Amino acid sequence: MSTAPNRRAVAVILLIPLMVTLALWAFAWPAARIAPRDLPAGVAGPASAAQQLEQRFEQRDGAFDVHRFDDEAAARTAIEDRTVYGAVVVTPRGPHLLTASAASPVVSQLLREAVTASAPEGAPVRVTDVVATPPGDPRGSALGASVLPLALAGMAAGAVVTLMGLRGARAAVTLVGSAALVGLAATAVAHSWLGAIAGDWWAEAGVLALTVLAIGSAVAGLAALFGPRGIGLGALLMVLLGNPFSGVTSAPELLPEPVGVIGQWLPPGAGGSLIRSVAFFDGSAAGGAVLTLSLWSLFGLAAVLFVRRAPTTAEPAAPVREPALTG
C-alpha cells in the first residue's frame, strides 16, 4: 500500500495550523503593539516655551522624532509636505495643536491625547485639522480597508496568468491591462461613489493601477522563477505580510520595529502611502513609494518576459504544433 496519500494528509494536517498561527502572528501582533516609535511631530513658537514642550515630548524615550519650526506657518507647511504628522504651536492662550487626520486618524487622536496630558492643568488645547479626512470617510476606515482587496486583485491576476500558461508579452499585456481596469474600477468606487479619497481622479486611478500591477507582476514573476510554489511565496509576501505590515489603518511609525519599515518595502504598504499622498497632499512625499512600486513591477514583468523555465507537471505546457504532412 502506497504511503504517499498518507504523507500528503499528514502534511495538510500540520500545514493548516501552521498557516493559521502565522496569519494570527502577522495580523494580531502588530495591532496589539501599536505605539509611537520615532513618530515625526513638530513644535513651534518662542524658543524658551517651545524647548520646554520639546523636552516633554522627548521624555517619552523613542516615541517622537521632534522637529522645531519658527512659527505656525512653517509647521503647517511641514504637515502639508508630510514631513510631520502634526505640530504643537505655543501661543499666549495655550497650546495650539495642528493635526492631519488625512495622514492618519489614529495618529491625530494620539497627538491630541499626548498634548492634552502634557498641557498645564486647566489650559485649553485648541485643535486644527490642517488636512482633514473627506466627509465621505471621516474616520479613514474605507481607505484602510482598501489595501486587502487591491492585494487580492493583484494576487488573482498573477495566479491566473500563471495557471493559464500565459508567457512572454501576452502575460505582460494581461497583467498591465487587468491592473489598469482594476485601477479605474477601484477609483470609481472609492472616489466617485464613497468619497473616501479626494484628489485628482486620474492620478488616483494611476496609483491604484500601479499598486495592483506591482503585486500581480511580482506574483507572476515569482511563479516564472520558481513554478507554482512562487504563487504561494507571492501570497505570503503580498497578503499575509504586506497587508498587516502596510500601516494603512494606523501609520508605519506605530507598528513594531522593523515591521513598519518592511511594510513600506512591499507593494501594499507603498501603495497605501502613495494613495494618501496623491489623494490628500498633492503628491507630497510620494517619491519613495513610486520607486518601490515601480521596482516591483519591473522585476515581475522582466521575469515574465525573459525567464524561460520548463513547465512542471502541475503547469500547463505550451501547445505543440503538429508538423504539416507533405504529399
Tab-separated table of C-alpha atoms in Angstrom:
chain	number	residue	atom	x	y	z
A	1	MET	CA	0.000	0.000	0.000
A	2	SER	CA	1.443	3.383	-1.020
A	3	THR	CA	2.148	5.801	1.788
A	4	ALA	CA	2.123	8.889	-0.461
A	5	PRO	CA	-1.571	9.772	0.242
A	6	ASN	CA	-0.969	9.322	3.965
A	7	ARG	CA	2.040	11.628	3.840
A	8	ARG	CA	0.023	14.252	1.987
A	9	ALA	CA	-2.769	14.019	4.576
A	10	VAL	CA	-0.298	14.466	7.435
A	11	ALA	CA	1.280	17.415	5.623
A	12	VAL	CA	-2.124	19.095	5.276
A	13	ILE	CA	-2.973	18.446	8.936
A	14	LEU	CA	0.279	20.091	10.034
A	15	LEU	CA	0.297	22.870	7.425
A	16	ILE	CA	-3.132	24.344	8.205
A	17	PRO	CA	-2.441	25.065	11.910
A	18	LEU	CA	0.959	26.458	10.932
A	19	MET	CA	-0.636	28.842	8.408
A	20	VAL	CA	-3.282	29.923	10.914
A	21	THR	CA	-0.616	30.609	13.527
A	22	LEU	CA	1.428	32.617	11.032
A	23	ALA	CA	-1.652	34.618	9.983
A	24	LEU	CA	-2.558	35.382	13.605
A	25	TRP	CA	1.007	36.499	14.280
A	26	ALA	CA	1.158	38.696	11.178
A	27	PHE	CA	-2.218	40.374	11.744
A	28	ALA	CA	-2.677	40.382	15.520
A	29	TRP	CA	0.837	41.042	16.835
A	30	PRO	CA	1.383	44.430	15.104
A	31	ALA	CA	-2.144	45.532	16.038
A	32	ALA	CA	-1.569	44.625	19.683
A	33	ARG	CA	1.736	46.543	19.836
A	34	ILE	CA	0.662	49.862	18.301
A	35	ALA	CA	2.591	52.735	19.896
A	36	PRO	CA	4.566	55.748	18.611
A	37	ARG	CA	8.133	54.951	17.569
A	38	ASP	CA	10.111	57.953	16.294
A	39	LEU	CA	6.831	59.470	15.162
A	40	PRO	CA	7.575	62.769	13.344
A	41	ALA	CA	5.944	65.650	15.223
A	42	GLY	CA	6.640	69.362	15.325
A	43	VAL	CA	6.964	72.119	17.909
A	44	ALA	CA	6.701	75.824	17.044
A	45	GLY	CA	6.708	79.074	18.983
A	46	PRO	CA	9.000	81.176	21.182
A	47	ALA	CA	12.316	79.419	21.816
A	48	SER	CA	12.039	79.008	25.613
A	49	ALA	CA	8.447	77.744	25.630
A	50	ALA	CA	8.990	75.505	22.594
A	51	GLN	CA	12.073	73.991	24.214
A	52	GLN	CA	10.106	73.054	27.323
A	53	LEU	CA	7.431	71.414	25.197
A	54	GLU	CA	10.076	69.579	23.173
A	55	GLN	CA	11.592	68.207	26.371
A	56	ARG	CA	8.192	66.872	27.414
A	57	PHE	CA	7.914	65.004	24.129
A	58	GLU	CA	11.444	63.636	24.500
A	59	GLN	CA	10.661	62.299	27.976
A	60	ARG	CA	8.797	59.527	26.193
A	61	ASP	CA	12.014	57.863	25.101
A	62	GLY	CA	11.977	56.963	21.411
A	63	ALA	CA	8.302	57.780	20.925
A	64	PHE	CA	8.606	61.040	18.980
A	65	ASP	CA	11.015	62.495	16.453
A	66	VAL	CA	10.589	66.187	17.283
A	67	HIS	CA	11.089	68.868	14.609
A	68	ARG	CA	11.453	72.548	15.553
A	69	PHE	CA	9.732	75.257	13.497
A	70	ASP	CA	9.889	79.016	13.765
A	71	ASP	CA	6.170	79.674	13.607
A	72	GLU	CA	2.743	78.234	12.849
A	73	ALA	CA	3.045	78.848	9.107
A	74	ALA	CA	6.218	76.754	8.898
A	75	ALA	CA	4.571	73.978	10.915
A	76	ARG	CA	1.548	73.957	8.611
A	77	THR	CA	3.800	73.706	5.570
A	78	ALA	CA	5.658	70.745	7.101
A	79	ILE	CA	2.354	68.956	7.744
A	80	GLU	CA	1.164	69.572	4.188
A	81	ASP	CA	4.509	68.278	2.882
A	82	ARG	CA	4.144	65.130	5.042
A	83	THR	CA	7.330	65.934	6.936
A	84	VAL	CA	5.463	65.612	10.259
A	85	TYR	CA	2.079	64.182	11.249
A	86	GLY	CA	1.231	67.171	13.429
A	87	ALA	CA	2.698	70.058	15.390
A	88	VAL	CA	2.121	71.945	18.638
A	89	VAL	CA	2.265	75.730	18.433
A	90	VAL	CA	2.937	77.531	21.710
A	91	THR	CA	0.722	80.637	21.968
A	92	PRO	CA	-0.082	83.094	24.791
A	93	ARG	CA	-3.546	81.482	25.019
A	94	GLY	CA	-2.130	77.978	25.423
A	95	PRO	CA	-1.012	75.157	23.111
A	96	HIS	CA	-2.493	75.023	19.616
A	97	LEU	CA	-2.343	71.536	18.105
A	98	LEU	CA	-2.169	71.167	14.330
A	99	THR	CA	-3.050	67.697	13.047
A	100	ALA	CA	-3.616	65.947	9.712
A	101	SER	CA	-6.268	63.279	10.097
A	102	ALA	CA	-5.905	62.508	6.379
A	103	ALA	CA	-2.373	61.260	7.112
A	104	SER	CA	-3.619	59.048	9.951
A	105	PRO	CA	-6.721	59.449	12.130
A	106	VAL	CA	-5.057	57.231	14.738
A	107	VAL	CA	-2.006	59.499	14.969
A	108	SER	CA	-4.223	62.586	15.174
A	109	GLN	CA	-6.052	61.127	18.162
A	110	LEU	CA	-2.775	60.043	19.755
A	111	LEU	CA	-1.345	63.564	19.438
A	112	ARG	CA	-4.487	65.055	20.982
A	113	GLU	CA	-4.163	62.773	23.984
A	114	ALA	CA	-0.428	63.426	24.353
A	115	VAL	CA	-0.740	67.221	24.141
A	116	THR	CA	-3.760	67.333	26.458
A	117	ALA	CA	-1.930	65.238	29.036
A	118	SER	CA	1.201	67.419	28.905
A	119	ALA	CA	-0.629	70.780	28.924
A	120	PRO	CA	-0.879	72.724	32.217
A	121	GLU	CA	-3.912	71.774	34.249
A	122	GLY	CA	-6.939	73.724	33.125
A	123	ALA	CA	-5.254	75.073	29.992
A	124	PRO	CA	-7.448	74.601	26.914
A	125	VAL	CA	-5.923	72.866	23.911
A	126	ARG	CA	-7.116	74.280	20.600
A	127	VAL	CA	-7.029	71.763	17.724
A	128	THR	CA	-6.948	72.497	13.997
A	129	ASP	CA	-7.134	69.729	11.421
A	130	VAL	CA	-4.870	71.102	8.686
A	131	VAL	CA	-5.503	68.252	6.216
A	132	ALA	CA	-8.751	66.576	7.196
A	133	THR	CA	-10.228	63.302	6.016
A	134	PRO	CA	-13.036	63.751	3.475
A	135	PRO	CA	-16.669	63.824	4.650
A	136	GLY	CA	-17.306	60.526	2.887
A	137	ASP	CA	-14.772	58.734	5.100
A	138	PRO	CA	-14.285	60.825	8.273
A	139	ARG	CA	-12.532	58.020	10.187
A	140	GLY	CA	-10.362	56.859	7.289
A	141	SER	CA	-11.885	53.388	7.515
A	142	ALA	CA	-12.623	52.936	3.808
A	143	LEU	CA	-9.083	53.815	2.784
A	144	GLY	CA	-7.656	51.452	5.385
A	145	ALA	CA	-9.911	48.640	4.192
A	146	SER	CA	-8.919	49.101	0.540
A	147	VAL	CA	-5.458	47.538	0.797
A	148	LEU	CA	-6.610	43.924	1.135
A	149	PRO	CA	-8.905	43.978	-1.948
A	150	LEU	CA	-6.093	45.510	-4.008
A	151	ALA	CA	-3.683	42.833	-2.777
A	152	LEU	CA	-6.195	40.101	-3.608
A	153	ALA	CA	-6.791	41.576	-7.071
A	154	GLY	CA	-3.065	41.585	-7.781
A	155	MET	CA	-2.715	38.049	-6.411
A	156	ALA	CA	-5.565	36.846	-8.609
A	157	ALA	CA	-4.067	38.435	-11.725
A	158	GLY	CA	-0.637	36.921	-11.122
A	159	ALA	CA	-2.044	33.490	-10.282
A	160	VAL	CA	-4.425	33.361	-13.256
A	161	VAL	CA	-1.696	34.390	-15.705
A	162	THR	CA	0.478	31.595	-14.333
A	163	LEU	CA	-2.158	28.865	-14.191
A	164	MET	CA	-3.432	29.677	-17.688
A	165	GLY	CA	0.074	29.195	-19.022
A	166	LEU	CA	0.396	32.735	-20.399
A	167	ARG	CA	4.013	33.658	-21.045
A	168	GLY	CA	6.081	36.439	-22.520
A	169	ALA	CA	4.435	39.524	-23.990
A	170	ARG	CA	0.942	38.033	-23.720
A	171	ALA	CA	1.348	37.608	-19.958
A	172	ALA	CA	2.774	41.130	-19.541
A	173	VAL	CA	-0.066	42.722	-21.521
A	174	THR	CA	-2.615	40.756	-19.479
A	175	LEU	CA	-1.091	41.960	-16.201
A	176	VAL	CA	-0.947	45.601	-17.324
A	177	GLY	CA	-4.464	45.543	-18.770
A	178	SER	CA	-6.074	43.933	-15.731
A	179	ALA	CA	-4.259	46.339	-13.383
A	180	ALA	CA	-5.468	49.344	-15.409
A	181	LEU	CA	-9.079	48.169	-15.281
A	182	VAL	CA	-8.864	47.484	-11.546
A	183	GLY	CA	-7.450	50.980	-11.022
A	184	LEU	CA	-10.359	52.554	-12.900
A	185	ALA	CA	-12.977	50.446	-11.110
A	186	ALA	CA	-11.462	50.999	-7.668
A	187	THR	CA	-11.272	54.764	-8.201
A	188	ALA	CA	-14.877	54.848	-9.358
A	189	VAL	CA	-15.895	53.161	-6.110
A	190	ALA	CA	-13.551	54.910	-3.649
A	191	HIS	CA	-13.637	58.398	-5.176
A	192	SER	CA	-16.847	58.795	-7.157
A	193	TRP	CA	-19.191	56.670	-5.042
A	194	LEU	CA	-17.856	56.537	-1.463
A	195	GLY	CA	-15.970	59.840	-1.453
A	196	ALA	CA	-13.184	58.200	0.565
A	197	ILE	CA	-10.413	59.860	-1.467
A	198	ALA	CA	-10.480	63.387	-2.794
A	199	GLY	CA	-7.535	64.077	-5.088
A	200	ASP	CA	-7.156	64.106	-8.852
A	201	TRP	CA	-9.304	61.276	-10.215
A	202	TRP	CA	-6.890	60.075	-12.894
A	203	ALA	CA	-3.846	60.323	-10.629
A	204	GLU	CA	-5.632	58.161	-8.058
A	205	ALA	CA	-6.565	55.642	-10.758
A	206	GLY	CA	-2.930	55.500	-11.813
A	207	VAL	CA	-1.761	54.894	-8.251
A	208	LEU	CA	-4.259	52.083	-7.671
A	209	ALA	CA	-3.387	50.517	-11.027
A	210	LEU	CA	0.338	50.702	-10.284
A	211	THR	CA	-0.245	49.065	-6.883
A	212	VAL	CA	-2.163	46.168	-8.433
A	213	LEU	CA	0.409	45.849	-11.223
A	214	ALA	CA	3.268	45.684	-8.706
A	215	ILE	CA	1.533	42.900	-6.779
A	216	GLY	CA	0.310	40.958	-9.815
A	217	SER	CA	3.567	41.132	-11.753
A	218	ALA	CA	5.557	40.186	-8.647
A	219	VAL	CA	3.420	37.078	-8.133
A	220	ALA	CA	3.654	36.115	-11.815
A	221	GLY	CA	7.389	36.813	-11.794
A	222	LEU	CA	7.963	34.624	-8.733
A	223	ALA	CA	5.942	31.870	-10.426
A	224	ALA	CA	8.054	32.249	-13.562
A	225	LEU	CA	11.182	31.778	-11.455
A	226	PHE	CA	10.032	29.076	-9.019
A	227	GLY	CA	6.973	27.480	-10.591
A	228	PRO	CA	3.600	27.146	-8.808
A	229	ARG	CA	5.305	27.483	-5.425
A	230	GLY	CA	6.057	31.077	-6.455
A	231	ILE	CA	2.331	31.817	-6.154
A	232	GLY	CA	2.467	30.707	-2.525
A	233	LEU	CA	5.532	32.857	-1.933
A	234	GLY	CA	3.720	35.791	-3.512
A	235	ALA	CA	0.694	35.238	-1.262
A	236	LEU	CA	2.979	35.207	1.772
A	237	LEU	CA	4.671	38.478	0.805
A	238	MET	CA	1.711	40.424	-0.558
A	239	VAL	CA	-1.238	39.280	1.563
A	240	LEU	CA	-0.025	37.590	4.710
A	241	LEU	CA	2.768	40.107	5.388
A	242	GLY	CA	2.118	43.026	3.058
A	243	ASN	CA	-1.409	43.758	4.260
A	244	PRO	CA	-0.902	43.827	8.073
A	245	PHE	CA	2.572	45.380	7.744
A	246	SER	CA	1.308	48.194	5.487
A	247	GLY	CA	0.345	50.512	8.365
A	248	VAL	CA	-2.530	51.945	6.318
A	249	THR	CA	-5.035	51.609	9.166
A	250	SER	CA	-2.672	53.380	11.607
A	251	ALA	CA	0.799	54.530	10.497
A	252	PRO	CA	4.102	52.764	9.795
A	253	GLU	CA	5.680	54.568	12.789
A	254	LEU	CA	3.104	52.998	15.113
A	255	LEU	CA	3.995	49.408	14.206
A	256	PRO	CA	6.679	47.373	15.993
A	257	GLU	CA	10.149	47.640	14.514
A	258	PRO	CA	11.090	46.627	11.852
A	259	VAL	CA	7.538	45.812	10.723
A	260	GLY	CA	6.749	49.380	9.682
A	261	VAL	CA	9.867	49.640	7.524
A	262	ILE	CA	9.354	46.219	5.927
A	263	GLY	CA	5.758	47.117	5.140
A	264	GLN	CA	6.840	50.172	3.142
A	265	TRP	CA	9.179	47.991	1.064
A	266	LEU	CA	6.230	45.838	-0.028
A	267	PRO	CA	3.637	46.983	-2.599
A	268	PRO	CA	0.590	47.101	-0.253
A	269	GLY	CA	2.339	49.484	2.148
A	270	ALA	CA	3.897	51.577	-0.604
A	271	GLY	CA	0.562	51.742	-2.422
A	272	GLY	CA	-1.296	52.822	0.718
A	273	SER	CA	1.228	55.562	1.413
A	274	LEU	CA	1.149	56.731	-2.206
A	275	ILE	CA	-2.627	56.957	-2.418
A	276	ARG	CA	-2.638	59.121	0.743
A	277	SER	CA	-0.055	61.436	-0.803
A	278	VAL	CA	-1.939	61.757	-4.079
A	279	ALA	CA	-5.450	61.906	-2.615
A	280	PHE	CA	-4.844	64.418	0.193
A	281	PHE	CA	-1.376	66.013	-0.047
A	282	ASP	CA	-0.982	66.890	-3.749
A	283	GLY	CA	1.646	64.181	-4.196
A	284	SER	CA	3.953	65.272	-1.368
A	285	ALA	CA	6.458	62.646	-0.163
A	286	ALA	CA	5.424	60.291	-2.981
A	287	GLY	CA	8.869	59.578	-4.453
A	288	GLY	CA	9.849	56.618	-2.296
A	289	ALA	CA	6.530	54.825	-2.769
A	290	VAL	CA	6.590	55.366	-6.548
A	291	LEU	CA	10.102	53.920	-6.696
A	292	THR	CA	9.128	50.878	-4.631
A	293	LEU	CA	6.076	50.065	-6.739
A	294	SER	CA	7.983	50.640	-9.975
A	295	LEU	CA	10.816	48.312	-8.958
A	296	TRP	CA	8.402	45.506	-8.009
A	297	SER	CA	6.542	45.970	-11.306
A	298	LEU	CA	9.747	45.951	-13.375
A	299	PHE	CA	11.082	42.891	-11.562
A	300	GLY	CA	7.896	40.938	-12.150
A	301	LEU	CA	7.427	41.943	-15.770
A	302	ALA	CA	11.087	41.243	-16.571
A	303	ALA	CA	10.798	37.758	-15.085
A	304	VAL	CA	7.601	37.090	-17.022
A	305	LEU	CA	9.106	38.343	-20.269
A	306	PHE	CA	12.581	36.846	-20.154
A	307	VAL	CA	12.603	33.775	-17.869
A	308	ARG	CA	12.246	30.579	-19.856
A	309	ARG	CA	11.656	27.732	-17.446
A	310	ALA	CA	10.450	24.250	-18.382
A	311	PRO	CA	6.887	23.742	-17.046
A	312	THR	CA	6.356	21.215	-14.262
A	313	THR	CA	3.680	18.548	-14.217
A	314	ALA	CA	1.441	20.987	-12.323
A	315	GLU	CA	1.632	23.629	-15.053
A	316	PRO	CA	0.079	23.694	-18.492
A	317	ALA	CA	2.641	23.288	-21.209
A	318	ALA	CA	2.653	25.421	-24.318
A	319	PRO	CA	0.747	23.694	-27.125
A	320	VAL	CA	2.917	21.769	-29.570
A	321	ARG	CA	2.273	22.459	-33.241
A	322	GLU	CA	1.922	19.299	-35.346
A	323	PRO	CA	4.279	19.255	-38.326
A	324	ALA	CA	2.488	19.653	-41.641
A	325	LEU	CA	2.136	16.450	-43.705
A	326	THR	CA	3.798	16.564	-47.071
A	327	GLY	CA	2.393	14.865	-50.076
